Amino acid sequence: MVLCIGDSLTLGVMGYSYISFLRREERIVNLGVNGDSLWGGTRRLRSCLKKSKYKSADTVVISLGTNDILLPYLSGRSLFWKAQCRLRNLYRSFSSDIWEFAERYETIVRELADEEYKVILIGLPYIQLAGYPLGKVEAYNDCIRSTAKRYGAQFIDIYSMQSRHVKKVRTCSWGRYNFGRLADGMFMLLFPHRKDVLSRKRGLAVTVDGVHFNSGSARLLAGAVERVLG
């Protein structure tokens, strides 16, 4: 059994999840939750590993950390997003500090390694939002890569994989309020197989809305996960 812990990128309601494109005989469990942070996701993972229905799990795929940068970024766009960030931080504790992020990430990977799980770490993705701190994304990915090397885990650099498909830099904005996000969410819920329409409409090479995977990115990541799983 493979447990895939993550946020909305893993869940796949907004955009496409790589899990939808995996072709495996063993059971794949989608443990994605919209808006989750590194702290929130690892807390859920620890809880799941104690449950009898997951006792047969031997592999854990971690895709966490995007919201730890995204929410603080959005908080600087408007008072609405600032309030949203503060509210969510109360119960998800975002790691906007890189040292805190590195410590929390290493802790969960060390715990999994000690329990002899096969661990696959998916780096933070390429984001196509205006003014997004991509340098910080790269720094966080360096932390994840170093942690993977230290504990013998596998690292998948989805950021670099996506970057190679971005021929022309195009970005979009989530606006000052949440209205556009709600409209996107409704469209993707009603038309789950037409999400790439949003990607094409906005001229975005690797995302549907600046953050969530289009089908091309999801397939790229699925292929990489397949190769690592063997």
GROMACS .gro file of C-alpha atoms in nm:
model
  230
    1MET     CA    1   0.000   0.000   0.000
    2VAL     CA    2   0.120   0.349  -0.091
    3LEU     CA    3   0.008   0.646   0.121
    4CYS     CA    4   0.015   0.980  -0.062
    5ILE     CA    5   0.002   1.267   0.186
    6GLY     CA    6  -0.042   1.618   0.053
    7ASP     CA    7  -0.253   1.925  -0.004
    8SER     CA    8  -0.488   2.023  -0.290
    9LEU     CA    9  -0.221   1.929  -0.545
   10THR     CA   10  -0.253   1.571  -0.425
   11LEU     CA   11  -0.629   1.574  -0.369
   12GLY     CA   12  -0.701   1.688  -0.724
   13VAL     CA   13  -1.034   1.870  -0.695
   14MET     CA   14  -0.864   2.192  -0.802
   15GLY     CA   15  -0.658   2.096  -1.105
   16TYR     CA   16  -0.544   1.740  -1.169
   17SER     CA   17  -0.382   1.502  -0.921
   18TYR     CA   18  -0.087   1.288  -1.027
   19ILE     CA   19  -0.259   0.998  -0.850
   20SER     CA   20  -0.525   0.987  -1.122
   21PHE     CA   21  -0.255   0.895  -1.374
   22LEU     CA   22  -0.075   0.626  -1.173
   23ARG     CA   23  -0.108   0.273  -1.304
   24ARG     CA   24  -0.026   0.048  -1.014
   25GLU     CA   25  -0.152  -0.287  -0.892
   26GLU     CA   26  -0.099  -0.203  -0.527
   27ARG     CA   27  -0.346   0.018  -0.345
   28ILE     CA   28  -0.283   0.393  -0.371
   29VAL     CA   29  -0.438   0.600  -0.091
   30ASN     CA   30  -0.502   0.969  -0.161
   31LEU     CA   31  -0.453   1.160   0.165
   32GLY     CA   32  -0.465   1.506   0.011
   33VAL     CA   33  -0.648   1.789   0.191
   34ASN     CA   34  -0.714   2.133   0.043
   35GLY     CA   35  -0.503   2.410   0.195
   36ASP     CA   36  -0.293   2.186   0.417
   37SER     CA   37   0.051   2.284   0.541
   38LEU     CA   38   0.363   2.082   0.615
   39TRP     CA   39   0.274   2.077   0.985
   40GLY     CA   40  -0.090   1.987   0.925
   41GLY     CA   41  -0.008   1.717   0.672
   42THR     CA   42   0.256   1.548   0.884
   43ARG     CA   43   0.024   1.552   1.184
   44ARG     CA   44  -0.243   1.375   0.975
   45LEU     CA   45   0.014   1.127   0.846
   46ARG     CA   46   0.121   1.029   1.196
   47SER     CA   47  -0.244   0.972   1.285
   48CYS     CA   48  -0.305   0.761   0.973
   49LEU     CA   49  -0.006   0.538   1.037
   50LYS     CA   50  -0.158   0.436   1.370
   51LYS     CA   51  -0.481   0.312   1.208
   52SER     CA   52  -0.527  -0.057   1.141
   53LYS     CA   53  -0.655  -0.001   0.785
   54TYR     CA   54  -0.315   0.141   0.688
   55LYS     CA   55  -0.103  -0.127   0.857
   56SER     CA   56  -0.006  -0.278   0.522
   57ALA     CA   57   0.143   0.050   0.397
   58ASP     CA   58   0.511   0.021   0.308
   59THR     CA   59   0.558   0.340   0.105
   60VAL     CA   60   0.484   0.705   0.182
   61VAL     CA   61   0.479   0.981  -0.080
   62ILE     CA   62   0.500   1.332   0.067
   63SER     CA   63   0.392   1.640  -0.130
   64LEU     CA   64   0.368   1.922   0.123
   65GLY     CA   65   0.495   2.277   0.162
   66THR     CA   66   0.331   2.473  -0.119
   67ASN     CA   67   0.082   2.643   0.113
   68ASP     CA   68   0.359   2.733   0.356
   69ILE     CA   69   0.476   2.984   0.094
   70LEU     CA   70   0.147   3.048  -0.090
   71LEU     CA   71  -0.061   3.172   0.204
   72PRO     CA   72   0.199   3.423   0.331
   73TYR     CA   73   0.236   3.543  -0.031
   74LEU     CA   74  -0.139   3.594  -0.063
   75SER     CA   75  -0.154   3.776   0.271
   76GLY     CA   76   0.043   4.058   0.111
   77ARG     CA   77  -0.210   4.100  -0.171
   78SER     CA   78  -0.507   4.228   0.030
   79LEU     CA   79  -0.661   4.255   0.375
   80PHE     CA   80  -0.897   3.971   0.281
   81TRP     CA   81  -0.612   3.730   0.211
   82LYS     CA   82  -0.424   3.854   0.518
   83ALA     CA   83  -0.724   3.763   0.734
   84GLN     CA   84  -0.751   3.424   0.560
   85CYS     CA   85  -0.384   3.351   0.627
   86ARG     CA   86  -0.410   3.443   0.994
   87LEU     CA   87  -0.720   3.228   1.038
   88ARG     CA   88  -0.573   2.922   0.866
   89ASN     CA   89  -0.243   2.963   1.048
   90LEU     CA   90  -0.425   2.908   1.377
   91TYR     CA   91  -0.489   2.542   1.296
   92ARG     CA   92  -0.234   2.466   1.024
   93SER     CA   93   0.076   2.651   1.146
   94PHE     CA   94   0.245   2.749   0.819
   95SER     CA   95   0.624   2.723   0.807
   96SER     CA   96   0.705   3.054   0.640
   97ASP     CA   97   1.052   3.044   0.796
   98ILE     CA   98   1.288   2.818   0.603
   99TRP     CA   99   1.469   2.691   0.913
  100GLU     CA  100   1.142   2.591   1.075
  101PHE     CA  101   1.036   2.426   0.750
  102ALA     CA  102   1.363   2.232   0.725
  103GLU     CA  103   1.338   2.112   1.086
  104ARG     CA  104   0.977   1.998   1.053
  105TYR     CA  105   1.045   1.825   0.722
  106GLU     CA  106   1.350   1.641   0.851
  107THR     CA  107   1.163   1.526   1.162
  108ILE     CA  108   0.889   1.343   0.971
  109VAL     CA  109   1.132   1.191   0.719
  110ARG     CA  110   1.356   1.066   1.001
  111GLU     CA  111   1.056   0.909   1.174
  112LEU     CA  112   0.952   0.730   0.855
  113ALA     CA  113   1.307   0.614   0.784
  114ASP     CA  114   1.335   0.476   1.138
  115GLU     CA  115   1.018   0.273   1.076
  116GLU     CA  116   1.169   0.148   0.746
  117TYR     CA  117   0.908   0.294   0.512
  118LYS     CA  118   1.009   0.364   0.156
  119VAL     CA  119   0.988   0.743   0.135
  120ILE     CA  120   0.934   0.952  -0.178
  121LEU     CA  121   0.957   1.330  -0.144
  122ILE     CA  122   0.795   1.551  -0.407
  123GLY     CA  123   0.940   1.900  -0.423
  124LEU     CA  124   0.737   2.219  -0.439
  125PRO     CA  125   0.600   2.293  -0.787
  126TYR     CA  126   0.650   2.577  -1.033
  127ILE     CA  127   0.401   2.854  -0.954
  128GLN     CA  128   0.261   3.089  -1.220
  129LEU     CA  129   0.130   3.373  -1.003
  130ALA     CA  130   0.243   3.732  -1.056
  131GLY     CA  131   0.525   3.832  -0.821
  132TYR     CA  132   0.550   3.488  -0.663
  133PRO     CA  133   0.878   3.423  -0.472
  134LEU     CA  134   1.014   3.143  -0.690
  135GLY     CA  135   1.353   3.189  -0.527
  136LYS     CA  136   1.199   3.082  -0.198
  137VAL     CA  137   1.044   2.780  -0.368
  138GLU     CA  138   1.389   2.679  -0.492
  139ALA     CA  139   1.536   2.727  -0.143
  140TYR     CA  140   1.267   2.507   0.013
  141ASN     CA  141   1.329   2.246  -0.255
  142ASP     CA  142   1.699   2.248  -0.167
  143CYS     CA  143   1.598   2.164   0.191
  144ILE     CA  144   1.381   1.876   0.073
  145ARG     CA  145   1.654   1.748  -0.160
  146SER     CA  146   1.912   1.756   0.120
  147THR     CA  147   1.676   1.575   0.357
  148ALA     CA  148   1.611   1.306   0.097
  149LYS     CA  149   1.984   1.250   0.050
  150ARG     CA  150   2.047   1.239   0.424
  151TYR     CA  151   1.787   0.969   0.491
  152GLY     CA  152   1.803   0.767   0.172
  153ALA     CA  153   1.467   0.888   0.043
  154GLN     CA  154   1.382   0.955  -0.322
  155PHE     CA  155   1.341   1.318  -0.434
  156ILE     CA  156   1.129   1.421  -0.732
  157ASP     CA  157   1.207   1.769  -0.864
  158ILE     CA  158   0.871   1.859  -1.016
  159TYR     CA  159   0.973   2.228  -1.022
  160SER     CA  160   1.253   2.164  -1.271
  161MET     CA  161   1.038   1.924  -1.471
  162GLN     CA  162   0.766   2.187  -1.509
  163SER     CA  163   1.015   2.466  -1.577
  164ARG     CA  164   1.136   2.290  -1.889
  165HIS     CA  165   0.783   2.314  -2.030
  166VAL     CA  166   0.752   2.689  -1.969
  167LYS     CA  167   0.865   2.842  -2.298
  168LYS     CA  168   0.718   3.184  -2.227
  169VAL     CA  169   0.671   3.330  -1.880
  170ARG     CA  170   0.299   3.385  -1.823
  171THR     CA  171   0.134   3.451  -1.489
  172CYS     CA  172  -0.211   3.512  -1.351
  173SER     CA  173  -0.353   3.657  -1.028
  174TRP     CA  174  -0.595   3.528  -0.767
  175GLY     CA  175  -0.714   3.884  -0.712
  176ARG     CA  176  -0.781   4.071  -0.390
  177TYR     CA  177  -1.075   3.852  -0.293
  178ASN     CA  178  -1.181   3.489  -0.331
  179PHE     CA  179  -1.449   3.530  -0.599
  180GLY     CA  180  -1.231   3.404  -0.885
  181ARG     CA  181  -1.123   3.105  -0.681
  182LEU     CA  182  -1.485   3.015  -0.609
  183ALA     CA  183  -1.573   3.040  -0.978
  184ASP     CA  184  -1.277   2.821  -1.074
  185GLY     CA  185  -1.369   2.569  -0.808
  186MET     CA  186  -1.729   2.547  -0.927
  187PHE     CA  187  -1.620   2.500  -1.289
  188MET     CA  188  -1.373   2.223  -1.200
  189LEU     CA  189  -1.628   2.051  -0.979
  190LEU     CA  190  -1.894   2.052  -1.251
  191PHE     CA  191  -1.658   1.975  -1.539
  192PRO     CA  192  -1.374   1.764  -1.390
  193HIS     CA  193  -1.251   1.648  -1.731
  194ARG     CA  194  -1.233   1.998  -1.879
  195LYS     CA  195  -1.000   2.168  -1.632
  196ASP     CA  196  -0.737   2.223  -1.900
  197VAL     CA  197  -0.974   2.475  -2.058
  198LEU     CA  198  -0.871   2.717  -1.782
  199SER     CA  199  -0.504   2.651  -1.852
  200ARG     CA  200  -0.543   2.725  -2.223
  201LYS     CA  201  -0.763   3.030  -2.163
  202ARG     CA  202  -0.495   3.186  -1.942
  203GLY     CA  203  -0.201   3.079  -2.155
  204LEU     CA  204  -0.047   2.886  -1.866
  205ALA     CA  205   0.185   2.604  -1.964
  206VAL     CA  206   0.184   2.395  -1.646
  207THR     CA  207  -0.107   2.505  -1.424
  208VAL     CA  208  -0.479   2.573  -1.453
  209ASP     CA  209  -0.482   2.874  -1.221
  210GLY     CA  210  -0.122   2.960  -1.142
  211VAL     CA  211  -0.086   2.689  -0.877
  212HIS     CA  212  -0.277   2.367  -0.942
  213PHE     CA  213  -0.157   2.117  -1.200
  214ASN     CA  214  -0.298   2.096  -1.550
  215SER     CA  215  -0.312   1.745  -1.693
  216GLY     CA  216   0.034   1.781  -1.847
  217SER     CA  217   0.200   1.851  -1.511
  218ALA     CA  218   0.001   1.578  -1.338
  219ARG     CA  219   0.111   1.326  -1.601
  220LEU     CA  220   0.474   1.439  -1.570
  221LEU     CA  221   0.467   1.387  -1.195
  222ALA     CA  222   0.283   1.055  -1.221
  223GLY     CA  223   0.550   0.927  -1.459
  224ALA     CA  224   0.826   1.028  -1.219
  225VAL     CA  225   0.649   0.863  -0.924
  226GLU     CA  226   0.598   0.546  -1.129
  227ARG     CA  227   0.969   0.526  -1.208
  228VAL     CA  228   1.067   0.569  -0.843
  229LEU     CA  229   0.813   0.314  -0.722
  230GLY     CA  230   0.964   0.066  -0.969
   0.00000   0.00000   0.00000
